[in-house]
Coordinates of C-alpha atoms in Angstrom, one line a residue:
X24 CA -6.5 6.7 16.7
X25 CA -2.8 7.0 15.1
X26 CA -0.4 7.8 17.3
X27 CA 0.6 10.8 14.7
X28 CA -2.3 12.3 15.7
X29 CA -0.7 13.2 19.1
X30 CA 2.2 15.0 17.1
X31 CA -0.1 16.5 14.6
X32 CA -2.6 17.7 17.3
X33 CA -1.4 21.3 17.8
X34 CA -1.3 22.0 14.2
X35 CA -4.8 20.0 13.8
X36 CA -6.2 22.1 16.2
X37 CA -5.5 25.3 13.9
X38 CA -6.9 24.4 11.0
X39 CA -9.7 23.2 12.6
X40 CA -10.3 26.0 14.5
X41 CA -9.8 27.5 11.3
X42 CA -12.1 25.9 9.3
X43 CA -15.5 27.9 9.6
X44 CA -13.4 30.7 8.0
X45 CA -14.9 32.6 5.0
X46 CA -11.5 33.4 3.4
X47 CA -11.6 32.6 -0.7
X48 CA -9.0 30.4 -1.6
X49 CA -8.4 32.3 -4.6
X50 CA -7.9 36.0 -2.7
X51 CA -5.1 34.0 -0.5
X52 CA -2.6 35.1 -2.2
X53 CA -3.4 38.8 -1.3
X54 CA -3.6 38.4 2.3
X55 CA -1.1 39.1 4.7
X56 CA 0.7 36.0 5.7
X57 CA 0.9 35.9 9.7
X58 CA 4.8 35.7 10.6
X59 CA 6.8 32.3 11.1
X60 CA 8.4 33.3 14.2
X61 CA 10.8 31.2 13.3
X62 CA 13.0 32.7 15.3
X63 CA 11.7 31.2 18.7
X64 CA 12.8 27.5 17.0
X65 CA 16.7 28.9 16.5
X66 CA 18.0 26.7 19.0
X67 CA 16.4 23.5 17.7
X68 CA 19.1 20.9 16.0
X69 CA 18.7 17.6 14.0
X70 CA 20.8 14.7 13.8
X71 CA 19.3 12.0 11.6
X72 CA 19.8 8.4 11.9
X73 CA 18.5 6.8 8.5
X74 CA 15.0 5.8 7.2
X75 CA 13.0 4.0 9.8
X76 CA 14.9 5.9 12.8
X77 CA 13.5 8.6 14.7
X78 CA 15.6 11.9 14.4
X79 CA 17.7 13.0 17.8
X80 CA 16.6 16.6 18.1
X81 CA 18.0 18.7 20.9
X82 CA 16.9 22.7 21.8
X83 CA 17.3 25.0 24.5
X84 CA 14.8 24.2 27.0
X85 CA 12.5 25.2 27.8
X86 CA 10.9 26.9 24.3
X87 CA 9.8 30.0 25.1
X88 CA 6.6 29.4 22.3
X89 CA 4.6 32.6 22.7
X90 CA 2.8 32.6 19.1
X91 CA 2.7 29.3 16.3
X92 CA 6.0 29.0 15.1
X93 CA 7.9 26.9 12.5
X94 CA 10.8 27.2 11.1
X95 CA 12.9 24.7 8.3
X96 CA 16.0 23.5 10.5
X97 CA 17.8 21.2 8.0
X98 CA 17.7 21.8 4.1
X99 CA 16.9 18.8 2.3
X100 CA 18.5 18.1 -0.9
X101 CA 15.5 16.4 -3.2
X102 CA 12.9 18.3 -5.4
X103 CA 11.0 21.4 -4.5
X104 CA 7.8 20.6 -2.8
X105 CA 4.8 22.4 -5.1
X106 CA 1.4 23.7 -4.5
X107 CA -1.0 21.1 -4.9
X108 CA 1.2 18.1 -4.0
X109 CA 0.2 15.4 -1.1
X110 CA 3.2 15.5 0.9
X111 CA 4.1 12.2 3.1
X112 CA 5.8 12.8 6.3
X113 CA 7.5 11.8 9.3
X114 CA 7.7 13.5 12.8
X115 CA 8.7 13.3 16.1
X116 CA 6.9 15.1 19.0
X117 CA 8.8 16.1 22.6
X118 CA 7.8 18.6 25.5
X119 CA 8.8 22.0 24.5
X120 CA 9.9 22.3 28.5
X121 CA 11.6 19.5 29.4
X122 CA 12.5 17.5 25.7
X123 CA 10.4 14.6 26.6
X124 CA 9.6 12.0 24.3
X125 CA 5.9 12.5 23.1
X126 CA 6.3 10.0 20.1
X127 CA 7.2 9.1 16.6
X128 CA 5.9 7.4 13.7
X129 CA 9.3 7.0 11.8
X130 CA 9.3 3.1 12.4
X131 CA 5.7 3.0 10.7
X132 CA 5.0 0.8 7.5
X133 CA 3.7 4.4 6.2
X134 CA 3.8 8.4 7.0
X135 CA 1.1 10.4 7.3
X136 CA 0.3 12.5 4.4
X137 CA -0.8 15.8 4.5
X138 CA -2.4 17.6 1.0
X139 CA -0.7 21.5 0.3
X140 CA -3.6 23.0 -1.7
X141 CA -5.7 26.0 -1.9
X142 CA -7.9 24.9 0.9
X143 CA -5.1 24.3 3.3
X144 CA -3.1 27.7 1.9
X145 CA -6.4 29.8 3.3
X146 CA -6.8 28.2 6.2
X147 CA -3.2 28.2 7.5
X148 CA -0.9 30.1 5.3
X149 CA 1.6 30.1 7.6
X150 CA 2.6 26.4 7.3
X151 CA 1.7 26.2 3.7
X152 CA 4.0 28.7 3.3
X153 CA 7.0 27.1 4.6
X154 CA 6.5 23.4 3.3
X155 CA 5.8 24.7 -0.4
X156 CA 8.9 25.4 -1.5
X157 CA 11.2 23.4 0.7
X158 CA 12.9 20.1 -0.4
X159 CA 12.3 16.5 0.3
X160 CA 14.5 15.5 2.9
X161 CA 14.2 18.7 4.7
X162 CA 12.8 19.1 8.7
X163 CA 11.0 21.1 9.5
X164 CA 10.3 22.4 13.4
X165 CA 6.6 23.2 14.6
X166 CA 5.4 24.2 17.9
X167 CA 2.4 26.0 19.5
X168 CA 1.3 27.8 22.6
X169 CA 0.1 25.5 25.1
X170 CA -3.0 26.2 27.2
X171 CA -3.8 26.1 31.0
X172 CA -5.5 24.5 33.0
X173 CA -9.3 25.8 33.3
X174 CA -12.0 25.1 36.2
X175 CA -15.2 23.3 36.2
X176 CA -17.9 25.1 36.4
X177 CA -22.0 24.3 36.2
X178 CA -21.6 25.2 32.6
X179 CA -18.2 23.4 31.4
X180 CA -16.4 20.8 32.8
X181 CA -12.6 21.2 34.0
X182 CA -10.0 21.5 31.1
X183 CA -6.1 19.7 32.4
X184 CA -3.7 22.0 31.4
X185 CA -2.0 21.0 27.8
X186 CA 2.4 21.3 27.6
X187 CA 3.3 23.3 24.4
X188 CA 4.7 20.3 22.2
X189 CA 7.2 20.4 19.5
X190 CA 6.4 18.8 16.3
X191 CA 9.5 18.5 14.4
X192 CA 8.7 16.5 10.6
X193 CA 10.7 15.3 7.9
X194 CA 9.7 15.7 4.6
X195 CA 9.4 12.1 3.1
X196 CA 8.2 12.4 -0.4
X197 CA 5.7 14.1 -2.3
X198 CA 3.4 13.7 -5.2
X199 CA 1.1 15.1 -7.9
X200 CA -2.4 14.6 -7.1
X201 CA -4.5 13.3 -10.1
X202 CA -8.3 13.8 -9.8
X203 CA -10.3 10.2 -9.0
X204 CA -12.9 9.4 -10.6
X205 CA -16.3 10.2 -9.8
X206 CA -17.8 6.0 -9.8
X207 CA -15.9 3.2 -11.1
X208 CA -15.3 2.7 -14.8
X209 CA -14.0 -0.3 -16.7
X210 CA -15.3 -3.7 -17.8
X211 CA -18.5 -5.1 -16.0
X212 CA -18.1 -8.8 -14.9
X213 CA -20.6 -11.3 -13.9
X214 CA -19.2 -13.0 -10.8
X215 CA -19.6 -16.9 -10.2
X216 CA -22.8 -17.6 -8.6
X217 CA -22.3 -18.3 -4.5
X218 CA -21.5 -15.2 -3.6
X219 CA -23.7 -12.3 -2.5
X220 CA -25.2 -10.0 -4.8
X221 CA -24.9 -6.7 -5.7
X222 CA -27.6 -4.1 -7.0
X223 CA -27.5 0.0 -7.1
X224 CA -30.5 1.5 -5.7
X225 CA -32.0 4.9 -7.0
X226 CA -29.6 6.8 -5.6
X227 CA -26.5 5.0 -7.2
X228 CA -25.7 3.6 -3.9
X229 CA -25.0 -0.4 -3.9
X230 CA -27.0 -2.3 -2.2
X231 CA -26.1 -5.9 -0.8
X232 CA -28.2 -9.0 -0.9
X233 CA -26.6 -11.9 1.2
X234 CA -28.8 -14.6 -0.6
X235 CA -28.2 -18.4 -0.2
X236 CA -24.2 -17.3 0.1
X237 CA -22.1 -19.0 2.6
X238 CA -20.6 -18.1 5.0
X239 CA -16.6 -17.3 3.7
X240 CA -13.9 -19.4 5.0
X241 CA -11.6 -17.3 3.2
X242 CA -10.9 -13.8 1.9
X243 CA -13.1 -13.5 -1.8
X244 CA -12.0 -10.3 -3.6
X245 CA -14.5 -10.2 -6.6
X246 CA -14.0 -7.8 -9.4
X247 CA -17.8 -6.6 -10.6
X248 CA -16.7 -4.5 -13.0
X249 CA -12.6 -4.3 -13.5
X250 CA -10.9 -0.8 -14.1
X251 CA -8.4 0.2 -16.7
X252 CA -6.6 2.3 -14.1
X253 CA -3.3 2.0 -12.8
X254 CA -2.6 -1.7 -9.8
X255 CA -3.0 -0.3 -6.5
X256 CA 0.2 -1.2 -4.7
X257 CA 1.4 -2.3 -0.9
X258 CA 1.5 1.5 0.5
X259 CA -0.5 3.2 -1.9
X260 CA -3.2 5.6 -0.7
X261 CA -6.2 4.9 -2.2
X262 CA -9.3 6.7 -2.4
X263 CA -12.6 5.1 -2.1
X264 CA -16.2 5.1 -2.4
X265 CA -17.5 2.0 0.0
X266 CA -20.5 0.0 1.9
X267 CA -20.2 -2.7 4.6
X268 CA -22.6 -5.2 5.6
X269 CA -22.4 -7.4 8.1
X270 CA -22.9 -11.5 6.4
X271 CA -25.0 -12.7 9.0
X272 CA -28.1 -10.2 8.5
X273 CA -26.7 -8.4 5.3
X274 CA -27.5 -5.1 7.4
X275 CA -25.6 -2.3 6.4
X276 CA -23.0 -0.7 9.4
X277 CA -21.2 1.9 7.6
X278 CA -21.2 3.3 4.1
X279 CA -19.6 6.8 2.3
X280 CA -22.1 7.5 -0.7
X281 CA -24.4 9.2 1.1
X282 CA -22.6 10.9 2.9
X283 CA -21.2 12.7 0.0
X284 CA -17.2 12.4 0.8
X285 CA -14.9 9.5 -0.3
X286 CA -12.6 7.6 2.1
X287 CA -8.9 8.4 1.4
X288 CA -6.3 5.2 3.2
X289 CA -3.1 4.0 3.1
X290 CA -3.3 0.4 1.7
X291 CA -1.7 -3.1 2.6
X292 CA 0.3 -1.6 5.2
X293 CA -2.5 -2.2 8.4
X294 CA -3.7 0.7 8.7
X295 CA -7.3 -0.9 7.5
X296 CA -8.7 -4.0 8.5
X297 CA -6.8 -7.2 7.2
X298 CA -9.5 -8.3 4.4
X299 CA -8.6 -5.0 2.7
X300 CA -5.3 -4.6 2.9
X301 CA -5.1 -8.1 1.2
X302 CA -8.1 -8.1 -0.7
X303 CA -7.6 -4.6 -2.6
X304 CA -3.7 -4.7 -3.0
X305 CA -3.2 -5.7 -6.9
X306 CA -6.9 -4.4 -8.0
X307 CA -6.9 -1.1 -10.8
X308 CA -8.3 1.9 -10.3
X309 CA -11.7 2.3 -11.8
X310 CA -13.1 -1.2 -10.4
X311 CA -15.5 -2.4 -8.3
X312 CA -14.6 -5.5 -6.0
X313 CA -16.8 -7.0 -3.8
X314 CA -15.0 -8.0 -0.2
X315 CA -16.2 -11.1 1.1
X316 CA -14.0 -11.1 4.4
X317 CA -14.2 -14.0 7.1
X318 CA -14.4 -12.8 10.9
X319 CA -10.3 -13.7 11.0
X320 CA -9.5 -11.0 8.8
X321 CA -11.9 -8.4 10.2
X322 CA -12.6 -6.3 12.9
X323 CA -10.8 -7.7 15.9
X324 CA -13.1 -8.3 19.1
X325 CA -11.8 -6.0 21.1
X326 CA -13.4 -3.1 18.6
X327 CA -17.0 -4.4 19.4
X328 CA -16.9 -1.4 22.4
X329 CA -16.4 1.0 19.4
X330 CA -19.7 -0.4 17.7
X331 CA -17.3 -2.2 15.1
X332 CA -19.6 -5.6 14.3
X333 CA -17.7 -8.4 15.1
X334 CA -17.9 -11.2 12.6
X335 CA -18.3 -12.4 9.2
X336 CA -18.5 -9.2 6.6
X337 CA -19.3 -8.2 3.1
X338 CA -17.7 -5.1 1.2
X339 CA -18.4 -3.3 -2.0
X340 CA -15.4 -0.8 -2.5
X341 CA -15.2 1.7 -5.5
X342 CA -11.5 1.9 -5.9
X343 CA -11.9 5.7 -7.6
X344 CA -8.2 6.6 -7.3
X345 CA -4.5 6.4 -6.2
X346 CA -2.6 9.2 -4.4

């Protein structure tokens, strides 16, 4: 798990606890936004150091967080952030008591990026509406009530007691969202015989025959059918339709079309397993590349306790989109 999880966790938490709601996006605009309490961040300052440098942030300790609170502490000076954009950022997490350290992930090859639409507006106004509308370059202060600690019982374990943490994030960048495509689309290519074959079943899912292949002594990235989409670039985020199977048996470990939800990741900057990062940097959107991926540039042997198959591996990857 990233560690901007950690700093994301208490805002996270909302939105899942928030997600069984029954709110319609489209009546959000009518409901009554819960307040910012902004005020209970006042004494939180910035100093910023340069890209790739965690901010120093100083406050009045300890935080007196009673409700979720946010508040913009330094105005950036770039373009407005608009509904509907993925927004990258940065953050920094500290103990609302004491100003410990929790963590940052401004030294990371890539920020984590969060997506400001409808969904999110009815599930957690608040924030929505404080990041639409401020600038790139702005930060932005976050904090929630922390919990105590809870007894075991016969019915529920014992819960530790969890320090309110402030999250405080710098807006990075933001972009325009454009739709992916629904399956790959381009130019169909008949791949040099060797390699391991590919066939849809009746469901359109791909299906992958290891055959008389060999074993790969290096990374193949085979275009079966080449898009007309834009180059997927080093720190793109793509979006993805995919199936993995591991060479030895051509059984399949983990796939996302039937599952009915494609697989969003930053790309070429290792937050993926090595064969992708280099395999799928410089492909188009709109294609279809098979991953033939040695053991040396895939899952690492310490990730066999996760159920991660150790070894030689084969990929078929849908590249349906960029964000």
């Amino acid at each position: 798990m990233r560690r901007i999880l950690a700093l994301l966790l208490p805002l996270l938490l909302l939105l899942s606890a928030c997600s069984g709601a029954t709110t319609d996006p489209s009546s959000s605009d009518s409901a009554s936004t819960p307040p910012a309490n902004a005020e209970a961040l006042a004494s939180v300052k910035v100093e910023d150091h340069g890209a790739g440098k965690p901010p120093t942030v100083t406050f009045d300790k300890p935080l007196a967080i009673k409700a979720e609170s946010i508040r913009v502490v330094t105005k950036g000076t770039g373009a407005e952030i608009k509904a509907g954009q993925a927004v990258t950022l940065r953050a920094i997490g500290l103990n609302a008591e004491d100003g410990t350290a929790e963590g940052n992930n401004f030294a990371d090859p890539a920020g984590e990026r969060m997506l400001f639409d409808d969904t999110f507006k009815s599930q957690n106004p608040v924030v929505y509406n404080t990041f639409v509308g401020a600038k790139i370059g702005s930060y932005v202060a976050y904090a929630y009530p922390g919990t105590p600690a809870v007894a075991g019982s016969s019915a529920a374990p014992s819960q530790p007691a969890k320090p309110t943490v402030l999250s405080v994030f710098f807006i990075e960048s933001a972009s325009d969202i454009v739709k992916p495509l629904t399956k790959p689309e381009g130019e169909t290519l008949t791949p040099p015989a060797g390699l391991p074959t590919v066939k849809e079943n009746d469901k359109g899912v791909p299906a992958i025959t290891i055959g008389d292949a060999k074993a790969p002594t290096e990374l193949i990235a085979q275009d079966l059918i080449k898009g007309k989409g834009v180059d997927v670039k080093s720190g793109d985020t793509i979006v993805v339709n995919y199936a993995g199977a591991t060479f030895s048996d051509g059984k399949v470990f983990d796939e996302s079309y039937s599952k009915g939800q494609t697989f969003t990741t930053p790309i070429g900057v290792g937050k993926v397993i090595p064969g992708w990062d280099k395999g799928l940097v410089g492909k188009t959107v709109g294609s279809r590349v098979l991953l033939v991926i040695p053991k040396d540039l895939a899952y690492a042997s310490a990730n066999a306790s996760n159920g991660q198959p150790i070894g030689d591996l084969v990929f078929v990857v849908d590249i349906l989109g960029v964000e």
